[in-house]
PDB file of C-alpha atoms in Angstrom:
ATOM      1  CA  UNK A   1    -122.952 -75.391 217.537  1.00 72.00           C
ATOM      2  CA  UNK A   2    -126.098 -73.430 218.463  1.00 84.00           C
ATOM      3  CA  UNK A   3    -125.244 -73.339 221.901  1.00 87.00           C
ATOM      4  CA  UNK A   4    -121.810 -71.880 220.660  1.00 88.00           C
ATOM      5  CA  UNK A   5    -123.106 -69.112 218.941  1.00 93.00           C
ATOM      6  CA  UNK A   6    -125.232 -68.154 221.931  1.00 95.00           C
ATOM      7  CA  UNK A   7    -122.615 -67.875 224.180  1.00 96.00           C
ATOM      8  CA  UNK A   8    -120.401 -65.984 221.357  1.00 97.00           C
ATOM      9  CA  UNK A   9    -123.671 -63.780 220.649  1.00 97.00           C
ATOM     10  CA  UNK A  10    -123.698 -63.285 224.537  1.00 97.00           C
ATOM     11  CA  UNK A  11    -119.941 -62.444 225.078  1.00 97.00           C
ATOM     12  CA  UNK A  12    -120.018 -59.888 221.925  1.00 97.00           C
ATOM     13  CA  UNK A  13    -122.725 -58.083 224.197  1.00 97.00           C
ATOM     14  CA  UNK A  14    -121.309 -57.825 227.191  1.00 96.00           C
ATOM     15  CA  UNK A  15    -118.200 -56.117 225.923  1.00 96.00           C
ATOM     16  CA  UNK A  16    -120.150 -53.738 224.191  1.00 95.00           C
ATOM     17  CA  UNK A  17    -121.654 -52.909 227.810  1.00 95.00           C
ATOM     18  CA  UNK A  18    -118.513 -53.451 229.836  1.00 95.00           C
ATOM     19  CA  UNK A  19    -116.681 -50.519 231.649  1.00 95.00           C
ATOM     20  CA  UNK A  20    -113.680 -50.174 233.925  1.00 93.00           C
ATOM     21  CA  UNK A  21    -116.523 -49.193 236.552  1.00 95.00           C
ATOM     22  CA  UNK A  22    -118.728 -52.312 235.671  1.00 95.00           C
ATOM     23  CA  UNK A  23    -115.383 -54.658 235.552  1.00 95.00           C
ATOM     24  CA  UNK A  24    -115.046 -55.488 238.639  1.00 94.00           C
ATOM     25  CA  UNK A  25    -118.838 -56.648 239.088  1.00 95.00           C
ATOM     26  CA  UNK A  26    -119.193 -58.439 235.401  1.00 96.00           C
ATOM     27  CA  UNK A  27    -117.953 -62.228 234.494  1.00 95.00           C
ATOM     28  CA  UNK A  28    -117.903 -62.884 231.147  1.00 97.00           C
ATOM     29  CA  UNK A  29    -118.527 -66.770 229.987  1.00 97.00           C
ATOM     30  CA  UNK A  30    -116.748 -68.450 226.951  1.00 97.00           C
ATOM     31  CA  UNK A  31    -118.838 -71.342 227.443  1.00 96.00           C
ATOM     32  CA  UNK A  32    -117.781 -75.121 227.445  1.00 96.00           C
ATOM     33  CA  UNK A  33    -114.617 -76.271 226.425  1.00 96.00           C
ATOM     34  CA  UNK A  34    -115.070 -77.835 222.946  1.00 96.00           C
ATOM     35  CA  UNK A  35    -114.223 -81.011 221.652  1.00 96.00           C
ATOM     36  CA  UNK A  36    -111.144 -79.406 220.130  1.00 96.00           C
ATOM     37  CA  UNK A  37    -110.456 -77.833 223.661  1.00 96.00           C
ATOM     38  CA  UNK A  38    -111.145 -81.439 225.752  1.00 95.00           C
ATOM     39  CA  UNK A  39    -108.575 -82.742 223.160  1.00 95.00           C
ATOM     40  CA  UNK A  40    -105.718 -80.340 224.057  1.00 95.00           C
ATOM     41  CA  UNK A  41    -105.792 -81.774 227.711  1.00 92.00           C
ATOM     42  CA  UNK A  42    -108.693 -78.787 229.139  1.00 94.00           C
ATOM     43  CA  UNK A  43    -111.513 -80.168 231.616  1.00 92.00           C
ATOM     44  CA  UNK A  44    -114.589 -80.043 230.961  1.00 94.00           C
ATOM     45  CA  UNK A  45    -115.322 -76.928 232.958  1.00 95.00           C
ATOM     46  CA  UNK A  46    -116.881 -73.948 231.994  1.00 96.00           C
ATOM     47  CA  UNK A  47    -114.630 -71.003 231.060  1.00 97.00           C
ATOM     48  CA  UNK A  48    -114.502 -67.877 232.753  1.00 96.00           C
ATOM     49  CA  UNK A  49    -113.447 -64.047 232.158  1.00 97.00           C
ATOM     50  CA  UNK A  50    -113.246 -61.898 234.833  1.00 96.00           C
ATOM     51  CA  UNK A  51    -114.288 -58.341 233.516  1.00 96.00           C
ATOM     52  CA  UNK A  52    -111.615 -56.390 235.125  1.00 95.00           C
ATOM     53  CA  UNK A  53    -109.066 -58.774 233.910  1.00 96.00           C
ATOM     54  CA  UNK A  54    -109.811 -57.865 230.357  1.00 96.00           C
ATOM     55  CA  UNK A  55    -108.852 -54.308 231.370  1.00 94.00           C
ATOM     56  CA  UNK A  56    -105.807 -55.015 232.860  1.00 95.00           C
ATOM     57  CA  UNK A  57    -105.031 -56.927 229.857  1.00 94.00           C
ATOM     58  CA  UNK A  58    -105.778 -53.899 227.665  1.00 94.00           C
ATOM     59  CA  UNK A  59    -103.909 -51.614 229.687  1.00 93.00           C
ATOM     60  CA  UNK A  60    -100.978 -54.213 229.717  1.00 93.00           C
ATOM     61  CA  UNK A  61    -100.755 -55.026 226.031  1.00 92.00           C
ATOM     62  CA  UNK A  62    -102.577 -52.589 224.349  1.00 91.00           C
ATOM     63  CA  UNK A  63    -105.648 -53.803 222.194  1.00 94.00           C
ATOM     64  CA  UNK A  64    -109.172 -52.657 222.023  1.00 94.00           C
ATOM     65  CA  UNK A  65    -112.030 -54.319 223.965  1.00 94.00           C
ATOM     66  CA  UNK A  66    -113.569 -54.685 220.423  1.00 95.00           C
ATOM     67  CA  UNK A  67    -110.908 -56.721 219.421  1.00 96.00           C
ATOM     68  CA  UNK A  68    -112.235 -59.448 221.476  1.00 97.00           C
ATOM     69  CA  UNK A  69    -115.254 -59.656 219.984  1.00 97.00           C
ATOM     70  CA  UNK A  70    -115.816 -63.291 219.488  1.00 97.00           C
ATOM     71  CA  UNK A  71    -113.591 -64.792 221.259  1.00 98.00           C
ATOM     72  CA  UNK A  72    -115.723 -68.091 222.457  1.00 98.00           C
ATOM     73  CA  UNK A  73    -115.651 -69.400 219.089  1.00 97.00           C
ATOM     74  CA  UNK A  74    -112.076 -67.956 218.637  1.00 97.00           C
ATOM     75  CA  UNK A  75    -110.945 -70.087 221.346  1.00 98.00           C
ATOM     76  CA  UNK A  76    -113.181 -73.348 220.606  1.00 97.00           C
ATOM     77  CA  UNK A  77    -112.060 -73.870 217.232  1.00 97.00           C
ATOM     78  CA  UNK A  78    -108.165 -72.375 217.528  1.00 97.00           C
ATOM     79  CA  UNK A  79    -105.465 -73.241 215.733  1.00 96.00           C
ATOM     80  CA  UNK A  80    -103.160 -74.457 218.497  1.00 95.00           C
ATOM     81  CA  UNK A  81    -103.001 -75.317 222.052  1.00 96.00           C
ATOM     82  CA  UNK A  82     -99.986 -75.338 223.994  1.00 95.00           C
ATOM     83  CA  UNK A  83     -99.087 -76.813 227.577  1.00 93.00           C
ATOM     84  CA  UNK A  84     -96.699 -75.011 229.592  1.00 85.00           C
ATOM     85  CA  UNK A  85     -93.780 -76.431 230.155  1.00 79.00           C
ATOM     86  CA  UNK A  86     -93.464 -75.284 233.559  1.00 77.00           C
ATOM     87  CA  UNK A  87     -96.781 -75.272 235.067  1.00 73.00           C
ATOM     88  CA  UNK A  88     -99.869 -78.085 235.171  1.00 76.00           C
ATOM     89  CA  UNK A  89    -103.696 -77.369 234.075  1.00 76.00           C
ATOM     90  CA  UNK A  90    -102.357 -74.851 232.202  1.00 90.00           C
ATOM     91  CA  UNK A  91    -103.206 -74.264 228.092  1.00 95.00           C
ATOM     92  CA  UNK A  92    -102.627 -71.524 225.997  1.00 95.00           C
ATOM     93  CA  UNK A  93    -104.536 -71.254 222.866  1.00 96.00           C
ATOM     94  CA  UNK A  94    -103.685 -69.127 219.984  1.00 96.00           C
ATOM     95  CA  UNK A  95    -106.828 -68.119 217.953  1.00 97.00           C
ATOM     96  CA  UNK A  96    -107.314 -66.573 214.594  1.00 95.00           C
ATOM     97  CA  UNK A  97    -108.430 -63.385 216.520  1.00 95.00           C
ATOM     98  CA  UNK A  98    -105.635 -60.425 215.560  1.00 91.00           C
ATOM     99  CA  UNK A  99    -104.484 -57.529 217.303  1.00 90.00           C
ATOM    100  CA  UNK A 100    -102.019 -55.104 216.368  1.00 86.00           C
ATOM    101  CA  UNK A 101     -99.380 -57.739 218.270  1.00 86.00           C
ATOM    102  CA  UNK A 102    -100.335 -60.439 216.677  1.00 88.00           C
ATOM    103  CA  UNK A 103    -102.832 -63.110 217.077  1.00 93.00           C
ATOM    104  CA  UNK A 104    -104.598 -62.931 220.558  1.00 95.00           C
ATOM    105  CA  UNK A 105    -103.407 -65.739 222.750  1.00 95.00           C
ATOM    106  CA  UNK A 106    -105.569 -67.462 225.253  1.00 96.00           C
ATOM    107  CA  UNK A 107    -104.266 -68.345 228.787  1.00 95.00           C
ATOM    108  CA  UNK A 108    -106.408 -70.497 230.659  1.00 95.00           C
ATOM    109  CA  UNK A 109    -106.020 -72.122 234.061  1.00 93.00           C
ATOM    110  CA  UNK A 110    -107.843 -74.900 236.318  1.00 85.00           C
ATOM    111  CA  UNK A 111    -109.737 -73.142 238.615  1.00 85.00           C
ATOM    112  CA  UNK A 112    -109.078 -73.410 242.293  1.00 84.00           C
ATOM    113  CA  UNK A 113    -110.733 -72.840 245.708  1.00 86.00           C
ATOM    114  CA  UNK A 114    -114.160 -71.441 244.782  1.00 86.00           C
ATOM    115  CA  UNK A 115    -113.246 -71.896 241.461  1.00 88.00           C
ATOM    116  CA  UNK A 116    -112.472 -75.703 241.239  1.00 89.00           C
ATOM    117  CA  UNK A 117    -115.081 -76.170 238.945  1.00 94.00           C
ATOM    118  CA  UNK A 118    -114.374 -73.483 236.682  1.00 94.00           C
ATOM    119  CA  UNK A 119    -111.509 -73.084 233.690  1.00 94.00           C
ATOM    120  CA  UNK A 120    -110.476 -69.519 234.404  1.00 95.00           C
ATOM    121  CA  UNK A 121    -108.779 -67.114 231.919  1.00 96.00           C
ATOM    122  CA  UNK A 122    -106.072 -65.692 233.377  1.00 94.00           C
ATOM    123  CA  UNK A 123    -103.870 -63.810 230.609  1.00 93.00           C
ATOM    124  CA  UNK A 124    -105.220 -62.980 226.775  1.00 94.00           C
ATOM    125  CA  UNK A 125    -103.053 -60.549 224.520  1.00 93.00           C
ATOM    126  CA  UNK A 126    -101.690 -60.769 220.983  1.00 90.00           C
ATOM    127  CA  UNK A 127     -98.775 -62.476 220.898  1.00 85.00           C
ATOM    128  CA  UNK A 128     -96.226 -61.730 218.593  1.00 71.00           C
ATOM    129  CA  UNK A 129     -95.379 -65.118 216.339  1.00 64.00           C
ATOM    130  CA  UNK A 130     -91.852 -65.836 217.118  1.00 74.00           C
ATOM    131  CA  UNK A 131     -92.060 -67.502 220.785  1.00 82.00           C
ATOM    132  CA  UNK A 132     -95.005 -69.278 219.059  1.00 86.00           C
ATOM    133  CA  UNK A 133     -92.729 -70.536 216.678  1.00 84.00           C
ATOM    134  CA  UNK A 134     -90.200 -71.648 219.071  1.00 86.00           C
ATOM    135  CA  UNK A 135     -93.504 -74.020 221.072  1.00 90.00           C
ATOM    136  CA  UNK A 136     -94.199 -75.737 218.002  1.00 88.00           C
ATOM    137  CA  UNK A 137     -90.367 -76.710 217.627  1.00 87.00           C
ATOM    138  CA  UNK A 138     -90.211 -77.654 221.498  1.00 90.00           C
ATOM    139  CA  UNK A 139     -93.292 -79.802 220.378  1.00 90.00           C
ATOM    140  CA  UNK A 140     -95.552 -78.203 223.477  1.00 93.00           C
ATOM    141  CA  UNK A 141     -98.673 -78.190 221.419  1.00 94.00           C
ATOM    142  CA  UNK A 142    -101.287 -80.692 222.398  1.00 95.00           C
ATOM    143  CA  UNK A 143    -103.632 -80.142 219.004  1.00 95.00           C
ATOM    144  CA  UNK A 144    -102.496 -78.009 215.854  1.00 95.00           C
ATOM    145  CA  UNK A 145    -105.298 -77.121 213.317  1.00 95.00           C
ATOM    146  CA  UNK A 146    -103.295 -77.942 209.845  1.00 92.00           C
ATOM    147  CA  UNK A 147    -104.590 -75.651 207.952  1.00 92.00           C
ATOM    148  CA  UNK A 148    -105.353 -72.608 210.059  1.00 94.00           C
ATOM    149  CA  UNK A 149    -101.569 -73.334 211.468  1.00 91.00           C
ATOM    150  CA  UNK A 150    -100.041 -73.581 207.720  1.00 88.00           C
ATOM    151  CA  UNK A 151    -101.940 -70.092 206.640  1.00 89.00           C
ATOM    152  CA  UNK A 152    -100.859 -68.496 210.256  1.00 89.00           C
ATOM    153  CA  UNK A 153     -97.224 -69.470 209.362  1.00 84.00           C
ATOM    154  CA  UNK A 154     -97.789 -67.798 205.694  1.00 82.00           C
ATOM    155  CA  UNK A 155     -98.557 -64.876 207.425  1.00 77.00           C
ATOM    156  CA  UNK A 156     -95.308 -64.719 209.232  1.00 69.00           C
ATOM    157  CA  UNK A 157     -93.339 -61.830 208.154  1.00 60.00           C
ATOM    158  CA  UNK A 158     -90.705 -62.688 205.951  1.00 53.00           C
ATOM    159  CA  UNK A 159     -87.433 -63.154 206.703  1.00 50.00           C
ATOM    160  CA  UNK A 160     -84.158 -62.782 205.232  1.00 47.00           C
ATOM    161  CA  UNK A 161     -83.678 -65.736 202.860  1.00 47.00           C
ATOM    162  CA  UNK A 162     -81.306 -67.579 204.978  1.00 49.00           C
ATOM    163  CA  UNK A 163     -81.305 -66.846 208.288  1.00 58.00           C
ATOM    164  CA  UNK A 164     -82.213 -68.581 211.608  1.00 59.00           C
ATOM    165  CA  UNK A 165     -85.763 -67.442 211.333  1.00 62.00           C
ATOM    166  CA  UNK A 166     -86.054 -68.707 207.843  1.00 68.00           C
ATOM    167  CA  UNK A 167     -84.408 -72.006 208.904  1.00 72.00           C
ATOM    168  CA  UNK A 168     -87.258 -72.287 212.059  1.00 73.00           C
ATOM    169  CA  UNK A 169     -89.737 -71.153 209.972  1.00 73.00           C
ATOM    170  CA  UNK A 170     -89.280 -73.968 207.383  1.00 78.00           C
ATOM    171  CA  UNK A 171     -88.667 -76.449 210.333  1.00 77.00           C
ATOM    172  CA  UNK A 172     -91.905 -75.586 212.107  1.00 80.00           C
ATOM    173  CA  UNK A 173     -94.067 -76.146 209.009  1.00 81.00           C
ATOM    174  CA  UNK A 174     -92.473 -79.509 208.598  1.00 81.00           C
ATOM    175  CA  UNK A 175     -93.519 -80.044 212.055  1.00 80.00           C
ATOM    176  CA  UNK A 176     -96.718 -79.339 211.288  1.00 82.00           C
ATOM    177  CA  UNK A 177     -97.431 -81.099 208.171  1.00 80.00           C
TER     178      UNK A 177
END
């Protein structure tokens, strides 16, 4: 746990310092992949941001660097991971972090070439909650946090007593009880 919040305390710094100039020239480290994390299927790797892929992410999707502020513990104590169904050594993990779209969403991929021995993020950005919805019913997640999962569906807006949403909605907490 210490060596958790160092890295966290670490990361929170150098966003405060990081600028589309510096970007390019500054790796940011999330540290090693929890228990939680080694669970879901990740290798134990360490897990690295590229600075200037944080931008392009904010340009993309719209959030604040701020927002991002502790995102190692975010991501080491989430409240899913998903596989993909299309690709290998690939996880994303949905955090309790928000954004204006929704909670951020962690992509992260097994390094390759000079990174082999590196877990690389390669996407983060809120995600709005529906297509998370729709990974829980396709049963893609490889660890679900009960509780954080239960209070993240509570926060789903509500919908229309009755329709297809409703009926998902109600399915996926089954699911996850």
């Amino acid at each position: 746990a210490a060596a958790m919040t160092a890295t966290n305390e670490r990361f929170n710094e150098e966003i405060t310092r990081l600028t589309p100039e510096s970007a390019d020239s500054t790796i940011l480290w999330l540290g090693s992949p929890s228990a939680v994390l080694l669970s879901a299927g990740i290798e134990k790797k360490p897990i690295k941001l590229h600075g200037n892929k944080v931008f392009k992410k904010m340009k993309k999707h719209g959030f604040a660097l701020k927002e991002l502020r502790n995102l190692p513990e975010a991501v080491a104590d989430p409240i899913a991971v998903f596989r993909n169904k299309d690709r290998k050594g690939n996880r994303s993990i949905l955090t309790e972090l928000k954004t204006e779209n929704g909670n951020f969403l962690v992509t992260i991929d097994l390094g390759s070439g000079p990174d082999a021995n590196l877990n690389i993020v390669s996407s983060v950005f809120g995600k709005a909650d529906d297509s998370v919805l729709n990974w829980l019913e396709q049963g893609l997640a490889t660890y679900i946090n009960k509780e954080k999962a239960l209070a993240f569906l509570d926060n789903h807006p509500a919908p229309i007593a009755g329709n297809a949403a409703s009926a998902e909605l109600s399915r996926v907490t089954n699911i996850i009880k």
